[in-house]
Coordinates of C-alpha atoms in Angstrom, one line a residue:
M17 CA -61.6 2.7 64.5
I18 CA -58.9 5.3 63.9
S19 CA -60.0 5.6 60.2
L20 CA -63.6 6.1 61.3
R21 CA -62.6 8.9 63.8
R22 CA -60.6 10.6 61.0
E23 CA -63.6 10.5 58.7
I24 CA -65.8 12.0 61.4
E25 CA -63.3 14.8 62.1
A26 CA -63.1 15.5 58.3
S27 CA -66.8 15.7 57.9
E28 CA -67.1 18.1 60.9
Q29 CA -64.5 20.4 59.2
F30 CA -66.2 20.2 55.8
A31 CA -69.2 22.3 56.6
P32 CA -67.2 25.3 58.0
R33 CA -64.9 25.2 55.0
C34 CA -67.9 25.3 52.6
Q35 CA -69.3 28.3 54.6
A36 CA -66.0 30.1 54.4
L37 CA -65.7 29.5 50.6
L38 CA -69.3 30.6 50.1
K39 CA -68.8 33.8 52.2
A40 CA -65.7 34.6 50.1
F41 CA -67.6 34.1 46.8
L42 CA -70.4 36.4 48.0
G43 CA -67.9 39.0 48.9
L44 CA -66.3 38.8 45.4
A45 CA -69.7 38.9 43.7
N46 CA -70.5 42.1 45.6
L47 CA -67.2 43.7 44.5
L48 CA -67.3 42.4 40.8
P49 CA -69.6 45.1 39.4
K50 CA -67.4 47.8 40.8
A51 CA -64.5 46.5 38.7
A52 CA -66.1 47.9 35.5
L53 CA -64.7 51.3 34.5
P54 CA -67.1 54.3 34.8
A55 CA -67.2 54.4 31.0
N56 CA -69.3 51.1 31.1
P57 CA -72.3 51.8 33.4
D58 CA -74.5 49.5 31.5
L59 CA -72.1 46.6 32.0
S60 CA -71.8 47.3 35.7
D61 CA -75.6 47.5 36.2
S62 CA -76.2 44.3 34.3
C63 CA -73.5 42.5 36.3
R64 CA -74.9 43.8 39.6
Q65 CA -78.5 42.8 38.8
D66 CA -77.6 39.3 37.5
L67 CA -75.3 38.5 40.5
D68 CA -77.8 39.9 43.0
R69 CA -80.4 37.5 41.6
L70 CA -78.1 34.5 41.5
S71 CA -76.5 35.2 44.9
E72 CA -79.9 35.4 46.8
P73 CA -80.3 31.6 47.1
L74 CA -76.7 31.3 48.4
H75 CA -77.6 33.2 51.5
R76 CA -79.7 30.3 52.6
D77 CA -78.4 27.6 54.9
A78 CA -78.2 24.9 52.2
P79 CA -78.1 26.2 48.6
S80 CA -78.3 23.5 46.0
P81 CA -75.2 22.5 43.9
G82 CA -77.0 23.7 40.8
E83 CA -77.6 27.2 42.3
I84 CA -73.9 27.4 43.4
D85 CA -72.7 26.2 40.0
E86 CA -74.9 28.7 38.1
A87 CA -73.8 31.6 40.2
G88 CA -70.1 30.7 39.7
R89 CA -70.6 30.4 35.9
S90 CA -72.3 33.8 35.8
A91 CA -69.6 35.5 37.9
L92 CA -66.9 34.1 35.6
G93 CA -68.7 35.2 32.5
H94 CA -69.2 38.7 33.9
L95 CA -65.6 38.9 35.0
T96 CA -64.5 38.0 31.4
A97 CA -66.8 40.7 30.0
I98 CA -65.6 43.3 32.4
C99 CA -61.9 42.6 31.7
D100 CA -62.5 42.8 27.9
A101 CA -64.5 46.0 28.2
N102 CA -62.0 47.6 30.5
A103 CA -59.1 46.7 28.1
A104 CA -61.0 48.2 25.2
A105 CA -61.8 51.4 27.1
L106 CA -58.2 51.9 28.1
E107 CA -57.1 51.3 24.5
E108 CA -59.5 53.9 23.4
R109 CA -58.2 56.4 25.9
D110 CA -54.6 55.7 24.8
N111 CA -55.5 56.3 21.1
A112 CA -57.2 59.5 21.9
L113 CA -54.2 60.7 23.9
K114 CA -51.8 59.9 21.1
E115 CA -53.9 62.0 18.6
V116 CA -54.1 64.9 21.1
V117 CA -50.4 65.0 22.0
T118 CA -49.4 64.8 18.3
T119 CA -51.7 67.7 17.3
A120 CA -50.6 69.8 20.3
A121 CA -47.0 69.2 19.5
E122 CA -47.5 70.3 15.9
A123 CA -49.3 73.4 16.9
I124 CA -46.7 74.5 19.5
T125 CA -43.8 73.8 17.2
S126 CA -45.3 75.8 14.3
F127 CA -45.4 78.9 16.6
K128 CA -42.0 78.5 18.2
G129 CA -40.3 81.9 18.3
R130 CA -43.4 84.0 17.5
G131 CA -43.4 86.0 20.7
E132 CA -42.6 85.4 24.3
N133 CA -46.2 85.9 25.5
H134 CA -47.6 83.3 23.1
N135 CA -44.9 80.8 23.8
S136 CA -45.7 81.1 27.5
N137 CA -49.4 80.4 26.9
L138 CA -48.7 77.5 24.7
A139 CA -46.2 76.1 27.2
K140 CA -48.9 76.1 29.9
L141 CA -51.2 74.3 27.5
A142 CA -48.5 71.7 26.8
E143 CA -48.2 71.1 30.6
G144 CA -52.0 70.6 30.7
F145 CA -51.8 67.9 27.9
E146 CA -49.1 66.1 29.9
S147 CA -51.3 65.9 32.9
L148 CA -54.0 64.2 30.9
S149 CA -51.9 61.1 30.6
H150 CA -52.6 60.3 34.2
I151 CA -56.4 60.3 33.9
E152 CA -58.0 56.8 34.0
N153 CA -61.7 57.7 33.5
V154 CA -62.4 58.0 29.7
N155 CA -65.4 60.3 30.2
E156 CA -63.4 62.7 32.3
L157 CA -60.6 62.5 29.8
R158 CA -62.9 63.6 27.0
A159 CA -64.3 66.5 29.1
R160 CA -60.8 67.7 29.8
L161 CA -59.9 67.5 26.1
R162 CA -62.9 69.6 25.2
D163 CA -61.8 72.2 27.8
S164 CA -58.3 72.1 26.3
A165 CA -59.7 72.7 22.8
A166 CA -61.6 75.8 24.2
R167 CA -58.4 77.2 25.7
L168 CA -56.6 76.7 22.4
R169 CA -59.3 78.6 20.6
E170 CA -59.0 81.5 23.1
C171 CA -55.3 81.6 22.5
A172 CA -55.9 81.6 18.7
E173 CA -58.3 84.6 19.0
Q174 CA -55.7 86.6 20.9
M175 CA -53.0 85.8 18.3
R176 CA -55.4 86.6 15.5
R177 CA -55.5 90.2 16.5
E178 CA -51.8 90.5 16.3
N179 CA -51.0 88.3 13.3
E180 CA -54.0 87.4 11.0
A181 CA -52.1 85.3 8.6
A182 CA -50.2 83.2 11.2
V183 CA -53.3 82.5 13.2
L184 CA -55.2 81.2 10.2
A185 CA -52.9 78.3 10.0
F186 CA -53.2 77.8 13.8
Q187 CA -57.0 77.8 13.7
N188 CA -56.8 75.1 11.0
Q189 CA -54.7 73.0 13.3
V190 CA -57.1 73.5 16.1
N191 CA -60.0 72.3 13.9
T192 CA -57.9 69.3 12.9
F193 CA -57.4 68.6 16.6
Q194 CA -61.2 68.7 17.2
Q195 CA -61.8 66.4 14.2
R196 CA -59.3 63.9 15.5
L197 CA -60.9 64.0 18.9
D198 CA -64.3 63.3 17.4
A199 CA -62.9 60.5 15.2
A200 CA -61.2 58.9 18.1
R201 CA -64.7 58.6 19.7
K202 CA -66.4 57.3 16.6
D203 CA -63.7 54.9 15.5
S204 CA -64.2 52.7 18.6
A205 CA -67.8 52.0 17.5
L206 CA -67.0 51.0 13.9
D207 CA -65.2 48.1 12.2
R208 CA -62.8 49.9 9.8
L209 CA -62.9 47.1 7.2
T210 CA -66.6 46.7 6.7
G211 CA -68.1 49.9 8.2
L212 CA -70.4 47.9 10.4
G213 CA -70.6 48.3 14.1
S214 CA -67.5 46.9 16.0
R215 CA -67.5 44.0 18.5
R216 CA -67.4 46.4 21.4
E217 CA -70.4 48.4 20.0
A218 CA -72.3 45.1 19.6
E219 CA -71.7 44.2 23.2
R220 CA -73.0 47.6 24.3
H221 CA -76.1 47.2 22.1
L222 CA -76.8 43.7 23.4
Y223 CA -76.7 44.8 27.1
K224 CA -79.2 47.5 26.2
V225 CA -81.4 45.0 24.4
S226 CA -81.4 42.8 27.5
R227 CA -83.3 45.5 29.3
D228 CA -85.4 47.2 26.6
G229 CA -87.5 44.3 25.3
N230 CA -87.8 41.6 22.7
T231 CA -85.6 41.2 19.7
K232 CA -84.2 38.5 17.4
V233 CA -80.4 37.9 17.2
L234 CA -78.7 36.3 14.2
L235 CA -75.1 35.1 13.9
F236 CA -73.6 34.5 10.4
S237 CA -70.3 32.7 9.9
V238 CA -68.4 32.9 6.6
E239 CA -67.1 29.3 6.5
R240 CA -63.5 28.2 5.9
F241 CA -62.5 31.8 5.7
Q242 CA -58.9 31.1 6.6
E243 CA -58.6 28.6 3.7
I244 CA -60.0 31.3 1.4
N245 CA -57.4 33.8 2.6
E246 CA -54.6 31.2 2.1
R247 CA -55.8 30.3 -1.4
H248 CA -56.6 33.8 -2.8
G249 CA -54.7 36.2 -0.4
P250 CA -55.8 38.6 2.3
L251 CA -56.9 41.4 -0.1
F252 CA -59.4 39.1 -1.7
G253 CA -60.6 38.0 1.8
D254 CA -61.1 41.7 2.7
K255 CA -63.2 42.3 -0.4
L256 CA -65.2 39.1 0.4
L257 CA -66.1 40.4 3.9
R258 CA -67.0 43.8 2.6
A259 CA -69.3 42.2 0.0
F260 CA -71.1 40.2 2.7
A261 CA -71.4 43.3 4.9
H262 CA -73.0 45.1 2.0
L263 CA -75.4 42.2 1.5
L264 CA -76.5 42.3 5.2
I265 CA -77.2 46.1 5.0
E266 CA -79.1 45.7 1.8
Q267 CA -81.3 42.8 3.0
F268 CA -82.0 43.9 6.6
G269 CA -82.3 47.6 6.1
E270 CA -82.8 50.3 8.8
E271 CA -85.0 48.2 11.1
S272 CA -81.9 46.2 12.2
H273 CA -78.4 46.6 13.6
A274 CA -75.5 44.8 12.0
F275 CA -72.0 44.3 13.6
R276 CA -68.8 42.5 12.7
W277 CA -68.6 40.0 15.6
S278 CA -65.2 38.4 14.9
A279 CA -62.9 37.9 11.9
N280 CA -65.4 35.9 9.9
E281 CA -68.6 36.3 11.9
F282 CA -71.4 38.9 11.7
L283 CA -74.1 39.6 14.3
V284 CA -77.5 41.2 13.5
T285 CA -80.4 42.2 15.7
A286 CA -83.9 42.7 14.1
V287 CA -87.5 43.2 15.3
A288 CA -89.4 41.1 12.9
S289 CA -90.6 37.6 13.9
L290 CA -88.0 34.8 14.3
A291 CA -89.4 32.9 11.3
T292 CA -89.2 36.0 9.1
N293 CA -85.7 36.8 10.1
L294 CA -84.6 33.2 9.6
E295 CA -86.0 33.2 6.1
R296 CA -84.3 36.5 5.4
G297 CA -81.0 35.1 6.8
R298 CA -81.2 31.9 4.8
H299 CA -81.9 34.0 1.6
I300 CA -78.7 35.9 2.3
C301 CA -76.7 32.7 2.8
R302 CA -78.0 31.3 -0.6
T303 CA -77.4 34.6 -2.4
F304 CA -73.8 34.8 -1.1
A305 CA -73.1 31.1 -2.0
E306 CA -74.2 31.8 -5.6
S307 CA -72.8 35.3 -5.9
K308 CA -72.1 36.5 -9.4
Y309 CA -69.8 39.3 -8.3
Y310 CA -66.2 38.9 -9.4
T311 CA -62.9 40.5 -8.6
A312 CA -59.5 40.5 -10.3
E313 CA -57.7 40.7 -6.9
A314 CA -57.0 37.0 -6.9
G315 CA -56.9 36.6 -10.7
P316 CA -59.6 37.1 -13.4
G317 CA -62.9 35.3 -12.9
V318 CA -62.7 34.6 -9.2
P319 CA -66.2 35.1 -7.7
L320 CA -66.8 36.8 -4.3
R321 CA -68.8 33.9 -2.9
A322 CA -68.6 31.6 0.1
I323 CA -70.6 29.1 2.2
V324 CA -72.3 30.9 5.2
A325 CA -73.7 29.2 8.3
L326 CA -76.5 30.8 10.3
G327 CA -77.8 30.7 13.8
A328 CA -80.8 32.6 15.2
V329 CA -82.6 32.9 18.6
E330 CA -85.3 35.1 20.2
W331 CA -84.2 37.3 23.0
T332 CA -87.0 38.4 25.4
R333 CA -86.8 41.0 28.2
G334 CA -84.7 40.0 31.2
Q335 CA -82.9 37.1 29.7
N336 CA -79.2 36.7 30.6
P337 CA -77.0 37.9 27.8
D338 CA -74.5 35.1 28.3
E339 CA -77.2 32.5 28.1
V340 CA -78.7 34.0 24.9
L341 CA -75.2 34.1 23.3
R342 CA -74.6 30.5 24.3
R343 CA -77.9 29.4 22.7
L344 CA -77.0 31.5 19.6
R345 CA -73.7 29.8 19.3
E346 CA -75.3 26.4 19.6
A347 CA -77.8 27.2 16.8
L348 CA -74.9 28.3 14.6
E349 CA -72.9 25.1 15.3
K350 CA -76.0 23.0 14.5
D351 CA -76.4 24.7 11.1
R352 CA -72.6 24.3 10.5
K353 CA -72.8 20.6 11.1
A354 CA -75.8 20.3 8.7
I355 CA -73.8 22.1 6.0
W356 CA -70.6 20.0 6.2
K357 CA -72.0 16.6 7.1

């Protein structure tokens, strides 16, 4: 009898606890899109739209376990994407600041002792650079950097009138500063080894694809790449990846977008039919497995070739990016198992 009473009391407490947990989840789901930095508005919008859609059934009195589970998985996936994107944005900001501070220090040092008035102006600019280190918003940081470049040019013009030869060197340094600023922005979108789009640029592109319309997504994996590196050395491995990237660009052309997805994986989006892109992708895999290109990096006569696995799916408007990438990964694993069975 006591045991039965306890079970009744426990069941009476279960429903309020579930309601409290559900309320806490909905609160977190509402706050999650705001966690993305302002530099990632697409990511924030996608997260908000997805969670609004999945949270709607949870406002009912009795949402199903499947609806609760799907909402939880989606929230966890978006949280991971936001954390990764925020980390990349902060890293980009830090790299830009390092370039700016280095250039400004070089410019100021080169003109040390050239006049009290100029030293005072440059000192003020140096204080402005120091204040930039406290800015969290990457877009605001870039705007402030452009403003600082303009003030440097004004200072250069004033100095030119007084000392033409000295200011020429200073103007060159200002131009270098502008080039480094532009490079800091572009480098974050490129993979330095292959010249293809970076993982971060691929993620931006995929979030745009999810809203704009239909496309086909292909994922290539250079198989047993770690073993290749261990056998022939990392320089050979780098040449192998560059050769495969060149083959992707050559075969898919301008109608597609190609990215280095991970150390040995490449992602491509294209507009042709799924069947056409699959045939094109399989042709690339066969070509690379039979490559006749050689390199002396690992000794004479070592071909730049490897087995490549391929997965491909169709992405239609409105489909969840995480779900599409999951299906893409499953397609790749299926092909990998067929290759090595």
